[in-house]
mmCIF file of C-alpha atoms and ligand atoms in Angstrom:
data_model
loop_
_atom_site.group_PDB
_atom_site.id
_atom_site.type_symbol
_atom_site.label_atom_id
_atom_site.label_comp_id
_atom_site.label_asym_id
_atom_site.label_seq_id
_atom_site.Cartn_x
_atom_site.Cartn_y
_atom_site.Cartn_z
ATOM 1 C CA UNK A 1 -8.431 14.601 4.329
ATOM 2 C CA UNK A 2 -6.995 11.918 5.623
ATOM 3 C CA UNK A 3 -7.649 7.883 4.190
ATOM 4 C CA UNK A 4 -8.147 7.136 8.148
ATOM 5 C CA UNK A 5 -8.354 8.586 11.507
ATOM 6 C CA UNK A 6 -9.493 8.472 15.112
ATOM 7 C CA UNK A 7 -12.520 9.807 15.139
ATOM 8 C CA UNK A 8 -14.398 9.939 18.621
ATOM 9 C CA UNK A 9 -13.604 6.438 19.656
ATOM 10 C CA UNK A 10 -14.173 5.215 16.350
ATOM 11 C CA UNK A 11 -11.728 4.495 13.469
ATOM 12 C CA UNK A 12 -13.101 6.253 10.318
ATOM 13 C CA UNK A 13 -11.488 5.847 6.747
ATOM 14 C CA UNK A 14 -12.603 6.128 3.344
ATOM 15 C CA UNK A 15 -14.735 3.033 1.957
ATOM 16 C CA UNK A 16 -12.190 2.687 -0.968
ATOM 17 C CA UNK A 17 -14.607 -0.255 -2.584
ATOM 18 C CA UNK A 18 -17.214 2.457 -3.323
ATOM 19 C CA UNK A 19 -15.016 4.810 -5.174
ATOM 20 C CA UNK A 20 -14.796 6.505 -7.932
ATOM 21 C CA UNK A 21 -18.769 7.133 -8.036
ATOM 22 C CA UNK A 22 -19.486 7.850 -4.266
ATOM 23 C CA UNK A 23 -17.382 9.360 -1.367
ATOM 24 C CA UNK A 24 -18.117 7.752 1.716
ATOM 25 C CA UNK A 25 -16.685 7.188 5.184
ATOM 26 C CA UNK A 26 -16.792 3.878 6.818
ATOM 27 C CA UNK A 27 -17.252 3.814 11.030
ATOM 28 C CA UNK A 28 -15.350 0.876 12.914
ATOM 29 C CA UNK A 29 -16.521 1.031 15.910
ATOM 30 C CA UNK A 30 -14.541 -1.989 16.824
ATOM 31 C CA UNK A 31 -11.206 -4.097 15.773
ATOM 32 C CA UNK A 32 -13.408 -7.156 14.149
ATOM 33 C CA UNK A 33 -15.022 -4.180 12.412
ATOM 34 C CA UNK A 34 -11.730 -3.228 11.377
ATOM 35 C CA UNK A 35 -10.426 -6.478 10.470
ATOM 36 C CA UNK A 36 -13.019 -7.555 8.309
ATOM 37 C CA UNK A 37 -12.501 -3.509 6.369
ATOM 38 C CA UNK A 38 -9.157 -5.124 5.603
ATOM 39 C CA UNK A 39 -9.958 -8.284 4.480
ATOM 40 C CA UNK A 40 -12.691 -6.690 2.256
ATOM 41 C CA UNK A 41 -10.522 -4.112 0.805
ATOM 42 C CA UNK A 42 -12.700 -0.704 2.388
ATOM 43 C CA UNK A 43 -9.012 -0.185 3.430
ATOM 44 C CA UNK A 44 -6.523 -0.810 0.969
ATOM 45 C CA UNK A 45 -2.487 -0.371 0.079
ATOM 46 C CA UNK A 46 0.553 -1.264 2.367
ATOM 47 C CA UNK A 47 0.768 1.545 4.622
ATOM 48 C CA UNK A 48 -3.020 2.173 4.952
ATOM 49 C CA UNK A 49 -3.355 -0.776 6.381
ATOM 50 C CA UNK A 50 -0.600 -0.873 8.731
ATOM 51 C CA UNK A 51 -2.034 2.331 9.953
ATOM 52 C CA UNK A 52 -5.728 0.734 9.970
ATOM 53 C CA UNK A 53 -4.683 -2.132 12.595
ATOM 54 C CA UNK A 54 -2.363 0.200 14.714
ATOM 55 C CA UNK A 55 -5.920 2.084 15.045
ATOM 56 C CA UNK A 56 -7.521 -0.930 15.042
ATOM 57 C CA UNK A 57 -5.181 -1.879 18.129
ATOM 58 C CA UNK A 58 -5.940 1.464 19.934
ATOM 59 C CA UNK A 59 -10.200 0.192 19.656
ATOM 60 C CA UNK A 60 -9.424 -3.431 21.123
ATOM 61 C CA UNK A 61 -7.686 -2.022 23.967
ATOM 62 C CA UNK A 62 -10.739 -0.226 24.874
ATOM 63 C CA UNK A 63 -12.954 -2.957 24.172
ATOM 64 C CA UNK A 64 -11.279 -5.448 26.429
ATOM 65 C CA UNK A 65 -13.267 -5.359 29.620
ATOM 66 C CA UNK A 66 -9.730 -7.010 31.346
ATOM 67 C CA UNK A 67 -8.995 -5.193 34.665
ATOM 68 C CA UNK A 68 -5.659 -6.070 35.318
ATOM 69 C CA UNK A 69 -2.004 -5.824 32.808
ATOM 70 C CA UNK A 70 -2.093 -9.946 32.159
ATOM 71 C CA UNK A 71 -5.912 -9.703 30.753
ATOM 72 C CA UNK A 72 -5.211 -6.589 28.387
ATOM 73 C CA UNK A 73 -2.672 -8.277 27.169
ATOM 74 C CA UNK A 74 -4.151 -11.386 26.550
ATOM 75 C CA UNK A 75 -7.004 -9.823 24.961
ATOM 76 C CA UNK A 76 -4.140 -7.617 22.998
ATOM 77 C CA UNK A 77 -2.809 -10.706 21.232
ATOM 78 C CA UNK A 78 -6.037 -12.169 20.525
ATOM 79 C CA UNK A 79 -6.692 -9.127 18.522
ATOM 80 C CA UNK A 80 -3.544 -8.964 16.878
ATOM 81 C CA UNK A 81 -3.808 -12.524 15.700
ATOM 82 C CA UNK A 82 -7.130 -11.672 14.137
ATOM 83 C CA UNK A 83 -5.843 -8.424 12.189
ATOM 84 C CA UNK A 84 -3.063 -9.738 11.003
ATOM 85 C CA UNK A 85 -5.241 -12.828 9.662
ATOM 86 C CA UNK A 86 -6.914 -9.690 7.537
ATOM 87 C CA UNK A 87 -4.278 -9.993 4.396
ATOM 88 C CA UNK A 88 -1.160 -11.627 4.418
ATOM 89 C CA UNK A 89 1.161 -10.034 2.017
ATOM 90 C CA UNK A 90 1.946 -6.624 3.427
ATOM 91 C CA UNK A 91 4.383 -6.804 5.735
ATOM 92 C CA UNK A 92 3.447 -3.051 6.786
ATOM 93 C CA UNK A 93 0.588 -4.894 8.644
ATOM 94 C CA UNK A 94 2.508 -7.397 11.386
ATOM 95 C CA UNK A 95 4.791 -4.454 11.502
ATOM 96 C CA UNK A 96 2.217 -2.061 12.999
ATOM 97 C CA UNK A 97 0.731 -4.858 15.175
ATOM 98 C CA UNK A 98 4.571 -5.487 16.623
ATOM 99 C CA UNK A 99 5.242 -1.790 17.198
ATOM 100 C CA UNK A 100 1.806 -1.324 19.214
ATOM 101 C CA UNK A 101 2.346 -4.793 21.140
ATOM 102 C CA UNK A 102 5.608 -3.640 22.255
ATOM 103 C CA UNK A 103 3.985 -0.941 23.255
ATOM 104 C CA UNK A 104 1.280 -2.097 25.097
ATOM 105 C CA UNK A 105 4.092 -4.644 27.152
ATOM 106 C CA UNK A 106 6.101 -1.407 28.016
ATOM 107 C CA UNK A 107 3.093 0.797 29.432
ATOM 108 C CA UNK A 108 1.809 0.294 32.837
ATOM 109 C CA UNK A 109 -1.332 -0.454 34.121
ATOM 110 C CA UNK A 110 -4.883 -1.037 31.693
ATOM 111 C CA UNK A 111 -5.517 2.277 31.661
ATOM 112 C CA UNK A 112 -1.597 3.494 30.628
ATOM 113 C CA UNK A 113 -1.976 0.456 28.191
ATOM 114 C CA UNK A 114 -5.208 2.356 26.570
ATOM 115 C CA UNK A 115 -3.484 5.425 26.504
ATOM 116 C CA UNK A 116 -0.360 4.747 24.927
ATOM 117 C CA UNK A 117 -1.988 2.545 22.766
ATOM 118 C CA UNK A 118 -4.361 5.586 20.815
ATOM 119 C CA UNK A 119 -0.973 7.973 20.939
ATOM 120 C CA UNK A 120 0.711 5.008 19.271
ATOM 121 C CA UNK A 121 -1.533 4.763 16.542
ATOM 122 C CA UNK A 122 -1.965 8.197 16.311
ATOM 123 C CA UNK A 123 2.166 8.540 15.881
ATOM 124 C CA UNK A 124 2.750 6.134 13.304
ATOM 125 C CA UNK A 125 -0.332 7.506 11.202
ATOM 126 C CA UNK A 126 1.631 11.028 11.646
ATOM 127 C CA UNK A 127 5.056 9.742 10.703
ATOM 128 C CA UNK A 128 3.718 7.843 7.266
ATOM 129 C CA UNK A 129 2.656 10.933 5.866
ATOM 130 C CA UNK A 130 5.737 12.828 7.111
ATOM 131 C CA UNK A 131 7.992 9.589 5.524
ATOM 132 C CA UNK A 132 5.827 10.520 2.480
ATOM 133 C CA UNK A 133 6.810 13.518 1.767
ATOM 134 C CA UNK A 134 10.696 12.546 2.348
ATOM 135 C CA UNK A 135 10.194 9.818 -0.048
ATOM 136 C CA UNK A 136 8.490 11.995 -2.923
ATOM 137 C CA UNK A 137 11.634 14.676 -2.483
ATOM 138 C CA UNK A 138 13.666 11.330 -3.258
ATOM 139 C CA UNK A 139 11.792 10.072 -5.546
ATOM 140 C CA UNK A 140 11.595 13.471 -7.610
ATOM 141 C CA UNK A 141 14.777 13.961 -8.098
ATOM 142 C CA UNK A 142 14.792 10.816 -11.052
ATOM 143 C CA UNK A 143 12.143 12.670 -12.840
ATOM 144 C CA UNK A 144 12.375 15.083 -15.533
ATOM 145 C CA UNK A 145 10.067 17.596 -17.007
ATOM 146 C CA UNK A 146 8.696 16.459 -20.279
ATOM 147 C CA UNK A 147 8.348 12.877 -18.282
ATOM 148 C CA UNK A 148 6.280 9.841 -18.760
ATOM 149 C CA UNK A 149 5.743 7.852 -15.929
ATOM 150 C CA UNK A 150 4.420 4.168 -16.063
ATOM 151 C CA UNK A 151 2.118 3.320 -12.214
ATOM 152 C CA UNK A 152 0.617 0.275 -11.698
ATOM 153 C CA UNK A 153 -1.947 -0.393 -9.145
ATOM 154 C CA UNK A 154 -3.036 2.412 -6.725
ATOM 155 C CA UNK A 155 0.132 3.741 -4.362
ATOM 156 C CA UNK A 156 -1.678 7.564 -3.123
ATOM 157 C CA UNK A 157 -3.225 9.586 -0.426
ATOM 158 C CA UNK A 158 -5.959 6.310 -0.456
ATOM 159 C CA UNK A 159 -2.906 3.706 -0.092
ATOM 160 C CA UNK A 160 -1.157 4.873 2.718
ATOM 161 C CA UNK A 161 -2.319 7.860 5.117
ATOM 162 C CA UNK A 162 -2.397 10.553 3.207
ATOM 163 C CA UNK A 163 -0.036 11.587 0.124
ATOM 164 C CA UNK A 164 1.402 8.134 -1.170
ATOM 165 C CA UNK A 165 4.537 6.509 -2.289
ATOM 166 C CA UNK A 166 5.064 6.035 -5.877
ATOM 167 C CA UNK A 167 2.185 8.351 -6.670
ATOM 168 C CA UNK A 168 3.330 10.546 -3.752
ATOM 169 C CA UNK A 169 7.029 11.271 -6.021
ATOM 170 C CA UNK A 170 4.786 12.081 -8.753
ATOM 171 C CA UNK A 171 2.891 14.717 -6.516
ATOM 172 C CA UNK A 172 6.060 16.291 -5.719
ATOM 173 C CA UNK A 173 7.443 15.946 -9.133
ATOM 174 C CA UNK A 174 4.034 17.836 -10.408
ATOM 175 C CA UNK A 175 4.258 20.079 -6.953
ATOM 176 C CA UNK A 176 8.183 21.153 -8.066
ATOM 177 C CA UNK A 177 6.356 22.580 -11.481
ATOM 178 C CA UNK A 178 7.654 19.765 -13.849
ATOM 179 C CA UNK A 179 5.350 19.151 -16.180
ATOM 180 C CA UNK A 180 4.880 15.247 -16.537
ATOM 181 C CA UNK A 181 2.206 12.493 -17.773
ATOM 182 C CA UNK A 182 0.724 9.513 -16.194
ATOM 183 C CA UNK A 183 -0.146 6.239 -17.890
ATOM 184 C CA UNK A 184 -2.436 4.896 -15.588
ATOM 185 C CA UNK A 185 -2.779 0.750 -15.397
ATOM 186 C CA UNK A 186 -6.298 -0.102 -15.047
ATOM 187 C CA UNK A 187 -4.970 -2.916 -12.534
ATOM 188 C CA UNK A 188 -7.227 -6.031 -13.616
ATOM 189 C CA UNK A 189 -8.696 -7.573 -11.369
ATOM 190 C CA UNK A 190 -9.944 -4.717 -8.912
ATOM 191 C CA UNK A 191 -9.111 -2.150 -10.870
ATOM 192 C CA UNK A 192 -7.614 -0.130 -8.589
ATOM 193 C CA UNK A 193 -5.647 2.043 -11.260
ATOM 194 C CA UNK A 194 -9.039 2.692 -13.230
ATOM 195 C CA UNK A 195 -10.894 3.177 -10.319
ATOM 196 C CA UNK A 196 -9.060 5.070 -7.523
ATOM 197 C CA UNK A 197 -5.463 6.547 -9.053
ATOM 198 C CA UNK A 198 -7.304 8.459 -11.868
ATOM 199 C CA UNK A 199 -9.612 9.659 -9.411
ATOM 200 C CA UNK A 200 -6.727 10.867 -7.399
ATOM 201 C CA UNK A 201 -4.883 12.300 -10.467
ATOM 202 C CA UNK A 202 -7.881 14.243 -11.476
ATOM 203 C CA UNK A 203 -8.160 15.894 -8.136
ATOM 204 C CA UNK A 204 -4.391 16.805 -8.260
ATOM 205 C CA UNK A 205 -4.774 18.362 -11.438
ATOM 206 C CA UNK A 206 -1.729 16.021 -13.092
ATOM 207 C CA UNK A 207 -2.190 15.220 -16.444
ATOM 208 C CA UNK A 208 -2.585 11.164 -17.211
ATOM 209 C CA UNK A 209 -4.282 8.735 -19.437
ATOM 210 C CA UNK A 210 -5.996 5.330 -18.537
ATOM 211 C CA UNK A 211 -4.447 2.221 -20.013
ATOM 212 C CA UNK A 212 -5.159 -1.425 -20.043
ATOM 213 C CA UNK A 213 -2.654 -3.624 -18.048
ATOM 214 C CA UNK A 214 -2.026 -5.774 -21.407
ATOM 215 C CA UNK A 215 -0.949 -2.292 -22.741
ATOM 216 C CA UNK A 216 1.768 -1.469 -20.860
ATOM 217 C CA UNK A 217 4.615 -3.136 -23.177
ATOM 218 C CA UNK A 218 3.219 -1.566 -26.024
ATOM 219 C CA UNK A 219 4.090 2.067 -24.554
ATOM 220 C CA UNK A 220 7.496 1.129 -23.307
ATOM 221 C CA UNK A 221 8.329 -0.594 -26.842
ATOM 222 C CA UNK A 222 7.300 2.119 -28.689
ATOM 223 C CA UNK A 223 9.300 4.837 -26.331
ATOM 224 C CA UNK A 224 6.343 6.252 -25.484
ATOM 225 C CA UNK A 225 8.152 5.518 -21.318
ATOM 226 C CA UNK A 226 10.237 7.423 -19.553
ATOM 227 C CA UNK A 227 10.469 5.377 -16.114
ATOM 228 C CA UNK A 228 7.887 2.824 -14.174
ATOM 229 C CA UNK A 229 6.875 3.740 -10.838
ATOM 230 C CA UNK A 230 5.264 1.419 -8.474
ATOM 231 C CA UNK A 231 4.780 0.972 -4.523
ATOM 232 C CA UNK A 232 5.375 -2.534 -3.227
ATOM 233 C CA UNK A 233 3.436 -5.009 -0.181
ATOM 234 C CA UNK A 234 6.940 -6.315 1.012
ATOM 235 C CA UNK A 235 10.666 -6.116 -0.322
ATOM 236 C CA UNK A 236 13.015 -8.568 0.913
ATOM 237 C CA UNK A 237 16.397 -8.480 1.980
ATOM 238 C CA UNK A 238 17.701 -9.069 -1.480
ATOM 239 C CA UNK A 239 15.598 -6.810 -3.040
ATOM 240 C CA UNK A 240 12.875 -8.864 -4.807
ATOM 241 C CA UNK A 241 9.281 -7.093 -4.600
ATOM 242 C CA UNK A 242 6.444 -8.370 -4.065
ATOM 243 C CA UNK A 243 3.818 -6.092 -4.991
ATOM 244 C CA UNK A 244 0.038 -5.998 -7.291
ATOM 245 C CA UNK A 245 -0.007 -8.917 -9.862
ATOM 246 C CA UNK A 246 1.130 -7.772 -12.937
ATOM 247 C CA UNK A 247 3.842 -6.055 -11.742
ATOM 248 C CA UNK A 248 6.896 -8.481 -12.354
ATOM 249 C CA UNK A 249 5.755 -8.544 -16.185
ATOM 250 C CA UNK A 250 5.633 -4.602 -16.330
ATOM 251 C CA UNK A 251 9.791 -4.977 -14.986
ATOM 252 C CA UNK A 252 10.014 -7.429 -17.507
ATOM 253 C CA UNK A 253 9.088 -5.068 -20.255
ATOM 254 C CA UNK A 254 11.164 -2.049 -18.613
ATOM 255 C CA UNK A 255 14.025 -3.908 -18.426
ATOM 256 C CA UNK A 256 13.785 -5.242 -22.283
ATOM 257 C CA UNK A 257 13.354 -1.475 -23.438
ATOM 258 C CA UNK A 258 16.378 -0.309 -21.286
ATOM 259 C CA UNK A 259 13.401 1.907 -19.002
ATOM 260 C CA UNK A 260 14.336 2.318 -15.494
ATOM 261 C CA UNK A 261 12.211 0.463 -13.057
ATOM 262 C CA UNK A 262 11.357 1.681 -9.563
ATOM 263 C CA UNK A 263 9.590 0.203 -6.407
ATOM 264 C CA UNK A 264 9.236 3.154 -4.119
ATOM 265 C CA UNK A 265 8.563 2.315 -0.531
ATOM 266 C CA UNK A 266 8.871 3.353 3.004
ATOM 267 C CA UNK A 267 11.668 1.317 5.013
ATOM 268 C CA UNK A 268 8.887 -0.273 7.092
ATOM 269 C CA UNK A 269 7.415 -2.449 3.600
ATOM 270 C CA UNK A 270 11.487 -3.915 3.519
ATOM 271 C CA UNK A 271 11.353 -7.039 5.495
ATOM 272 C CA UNK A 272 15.136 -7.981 6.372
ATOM 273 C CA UNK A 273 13.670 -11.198 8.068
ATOM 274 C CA UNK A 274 13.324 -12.682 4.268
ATOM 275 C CA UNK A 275 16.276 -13.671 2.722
ATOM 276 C CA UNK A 276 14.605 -13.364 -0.456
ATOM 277 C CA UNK A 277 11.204 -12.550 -2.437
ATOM 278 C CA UNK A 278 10.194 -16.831 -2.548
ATOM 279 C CA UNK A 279 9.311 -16.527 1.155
ATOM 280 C CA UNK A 280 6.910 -13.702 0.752
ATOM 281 C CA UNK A 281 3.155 -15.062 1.224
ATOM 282 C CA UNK A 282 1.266 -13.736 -1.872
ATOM 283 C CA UNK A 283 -2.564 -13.877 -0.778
ATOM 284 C CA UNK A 284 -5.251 -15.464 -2.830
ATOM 285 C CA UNK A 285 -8.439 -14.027 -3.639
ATOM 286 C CA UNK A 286 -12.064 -15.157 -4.148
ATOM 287 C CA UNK A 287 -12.727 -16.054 -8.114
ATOM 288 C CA UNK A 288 -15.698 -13.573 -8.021
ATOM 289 C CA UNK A 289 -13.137 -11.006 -8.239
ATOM 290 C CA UNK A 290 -12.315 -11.806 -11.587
ATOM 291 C CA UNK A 291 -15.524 -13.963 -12.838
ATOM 292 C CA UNK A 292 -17.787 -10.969 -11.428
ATOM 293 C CA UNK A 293 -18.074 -8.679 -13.603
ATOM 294 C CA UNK A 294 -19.638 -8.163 -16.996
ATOM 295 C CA UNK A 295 -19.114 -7.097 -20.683
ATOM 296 C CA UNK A 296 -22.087 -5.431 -22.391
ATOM 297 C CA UNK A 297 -24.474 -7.101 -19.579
ATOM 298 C CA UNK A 298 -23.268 -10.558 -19.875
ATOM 299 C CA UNK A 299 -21.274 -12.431 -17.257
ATOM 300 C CA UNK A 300 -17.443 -12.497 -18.808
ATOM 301 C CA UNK A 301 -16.606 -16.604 -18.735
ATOM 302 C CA UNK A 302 -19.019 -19.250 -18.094
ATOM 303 C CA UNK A 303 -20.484 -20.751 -14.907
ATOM 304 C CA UNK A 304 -18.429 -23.027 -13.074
ATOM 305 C CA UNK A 305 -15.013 -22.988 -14.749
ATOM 306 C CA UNK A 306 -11.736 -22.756 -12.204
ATOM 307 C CA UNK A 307 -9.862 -19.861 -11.241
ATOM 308 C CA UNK A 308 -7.155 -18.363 -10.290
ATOM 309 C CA UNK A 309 -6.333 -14.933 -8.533
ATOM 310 C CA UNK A 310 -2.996 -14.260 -6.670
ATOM 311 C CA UNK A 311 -3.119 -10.502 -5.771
ATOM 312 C CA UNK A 312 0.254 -10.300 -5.572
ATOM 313 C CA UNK A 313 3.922 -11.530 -7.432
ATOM 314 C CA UNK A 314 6.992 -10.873 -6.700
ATOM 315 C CA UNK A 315 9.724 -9.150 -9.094
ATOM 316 C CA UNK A 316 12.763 -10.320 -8.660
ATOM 317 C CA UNK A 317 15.989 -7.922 -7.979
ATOM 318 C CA UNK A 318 17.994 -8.453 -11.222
ATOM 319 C CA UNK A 319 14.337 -6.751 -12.669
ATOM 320 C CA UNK A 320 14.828 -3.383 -10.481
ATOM 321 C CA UNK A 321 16.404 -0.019 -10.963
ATOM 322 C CA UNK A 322 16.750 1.038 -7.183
ATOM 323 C CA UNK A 323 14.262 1.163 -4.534
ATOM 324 C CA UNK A 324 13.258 4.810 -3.457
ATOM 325 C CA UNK A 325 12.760 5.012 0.584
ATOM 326 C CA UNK A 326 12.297 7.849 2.930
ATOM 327 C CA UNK A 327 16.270 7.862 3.614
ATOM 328 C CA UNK A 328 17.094 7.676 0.071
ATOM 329 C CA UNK A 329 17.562 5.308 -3.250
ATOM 330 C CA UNK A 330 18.844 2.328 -2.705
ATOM 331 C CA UNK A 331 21.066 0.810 -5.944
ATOM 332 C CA UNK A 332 22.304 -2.232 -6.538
ATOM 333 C CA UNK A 333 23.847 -4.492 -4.627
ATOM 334 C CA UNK A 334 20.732 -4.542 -3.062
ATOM 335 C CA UNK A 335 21.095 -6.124 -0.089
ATOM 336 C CA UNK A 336 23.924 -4.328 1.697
ATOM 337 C CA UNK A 337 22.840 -0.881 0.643
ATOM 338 C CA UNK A 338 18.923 -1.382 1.110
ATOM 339 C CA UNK A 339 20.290 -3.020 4.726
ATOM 340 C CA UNK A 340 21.428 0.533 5.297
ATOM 341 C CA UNK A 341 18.485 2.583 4.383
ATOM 342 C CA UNK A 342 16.317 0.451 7.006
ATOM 343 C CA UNK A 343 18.702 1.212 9.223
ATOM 344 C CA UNK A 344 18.754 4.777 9.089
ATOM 345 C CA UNK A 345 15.197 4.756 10.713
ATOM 346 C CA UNK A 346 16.107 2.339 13.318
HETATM 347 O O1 MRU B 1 -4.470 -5.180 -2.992
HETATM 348 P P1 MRU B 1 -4.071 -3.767 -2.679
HETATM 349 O O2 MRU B 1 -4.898 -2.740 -3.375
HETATM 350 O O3 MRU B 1 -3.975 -3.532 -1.196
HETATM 351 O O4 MRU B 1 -2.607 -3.669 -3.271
HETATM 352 C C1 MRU B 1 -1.913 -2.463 -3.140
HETATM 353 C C2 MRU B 1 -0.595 -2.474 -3.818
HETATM 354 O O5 MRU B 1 -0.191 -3.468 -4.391
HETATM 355 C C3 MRU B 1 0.235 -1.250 -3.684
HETATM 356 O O6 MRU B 1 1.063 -1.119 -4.802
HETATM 357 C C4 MRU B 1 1.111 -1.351 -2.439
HETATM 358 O O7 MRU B 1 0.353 -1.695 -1.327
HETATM 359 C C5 MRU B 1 1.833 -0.088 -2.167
HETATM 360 S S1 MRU B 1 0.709 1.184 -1.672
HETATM 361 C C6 MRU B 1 1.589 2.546 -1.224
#
């Protein structure tokens, strides 16, 4: 099953916040609907929600009462603006909203427009599992049977349309017989490691064990690390990454034990228009996320102290291996030769 599709003029997709305890689909029945699944995380991971506001293009075209070409439009926009509002960090999402407005401006009349507008969504849903599966052949290839593989955050079938990035080499790696092991980062604060990659992991039948984030440097210290895999919200043109927080201090650590560190992304997450990883936005999210929950029954700091909670940092190149893409692994230097594996799909 896919994480979401077109289901009889609705988008459906799995309602990610109520995992691990209970499968349910969520119905958007229109692109506010959609929007606001973003923002609230029912929809969650880079390509997944790339894919959810293509889709969530496709439902605002058919909302928009507009008769003529200038209205849709104009009502096309509006809705773009207000999905790509939804979470600023992936890049994935302004890249789907670009590919279905250019769309929409080629097509011909309102109900062309409509039409090329559901195929379009329905395409790039298509290609990111198909880019999936090129990646994890990629991606295999740097792992070894007897492996242990670091993941941070969640990067699978839920993140993306169906199969994953980082977690999608370790499907193939598992799917090519090699026998490997997971240690899974919880992912403080929305535990999104704890929560939704074991829960993946289980149903793939690949062995793993759940660790907490402060962890991490512990296992690659003590050699118990064979090579950190993670996906990644937006890579600039030099190569910095700007994915879940606490990922620049898990590169840290590889880099201090001598374990290889790779980001492993499709080309559309690598936005050339950045000269570097200080220009990425890196969202902010409500204190509740961290304040919110409790140990033993009790709430976990006091009322009314300050908080912070970027989702996101950003790792910068000197910290990374190569990047793994659909079109290959880019190595260092970074910029010309990841330059060159965006352009392969261009
Ligand atoms: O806040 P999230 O859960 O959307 O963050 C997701 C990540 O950071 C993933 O690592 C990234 O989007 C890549 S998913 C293939």
């Amino acid at each position: 099953m896919r994480s979401i599709e077109w289901h009889s003029g609705t988008v459906r997709m799995i309602d990610q916040r109520l995992l691990p305890t209970t499968f349910q689909m969520l119905e958007c029945e229109s692109y506010e609907e959609v929007a606001d699944a973003i923002r609230d995380m029912a929809i969650r991971g880079a390509p997944a929600i790339g894919a959810a506001a293509a889709f969530g293009m496709a439902l605002a075209a058919r909302q928009s009462s507009a008769r003529d070409r200038d209205g849709l439009l104009s009502d096309l926009r509006a809705a773009a603006e207000r999905l790509k509002a939804a979470r600023p960090t992936a890049v994935n999402l302004s890249w789907a909203l670009s590919r279905l407005m250019k769309r929409a401006k080629d097509g011909g009349d309102p109900a062309a427009i409509r039409e090329r507008l559901l195929e379009g969504a329905q395409a790039l849903a298509d290609e990111d599992v198909e880019i999936n599966r090129r990646l994890g052949e990629h991606g295999a290839a740097l792992i070894e049977d007897g492996y242990t593989i670091l993941h941070h955050c969640n990067t699978g079938a839920l993140a993306t349309v169906d199969y994953g990035t980082a977690l999608g080499v370790i499907r193939t790696a598992h799917e090519q017989g090699k026998q490997i092991h997971v240690l899974v980062d919880e992912t403080r604060p929305r535990l999104q490691g704890a929560r939704l990659t074991t829960w993946e992991l289980q149903h793939l039948d690949i062995s793993f064990t759940l660790i907490a984030d402060n962890a991490a440097g512990h296992f690659m210290r003590s050699g118990q690390v064979d090579i950190v895999l993670v996906g990644a919200d937006r890579v600039a043109a030099n190569g910095d990454v700007a994915n879940k927080i606490g990922t620049y201090k898990l590169a840290l650590a590889a880099q201090d034990n001598g374990v290889p560190f790779y980001p492993c992304v499709p080309t559309s997450t690598v936005d050339l228009s950045l000269s570097s990883g200080d220009d990425i936005p890196i969202e902010e999210r409500p204190a509740e996320e961290i304040i919110g929950v409790t140990y033993h029954g009790q709430p976990i700091a006091p009322d009314g102290i300050q908080v912070a909670n970027p989702a996101f940092d950003v790792t910068p190149h000197r910290c990374v291996t190569g990047i793994v893409t659909e079109n290959g692994i880019a190595y260092p230097p970074l910029t010309p030769n990841l330059r060159r594996m965006v352009q392969a799909s261009t």
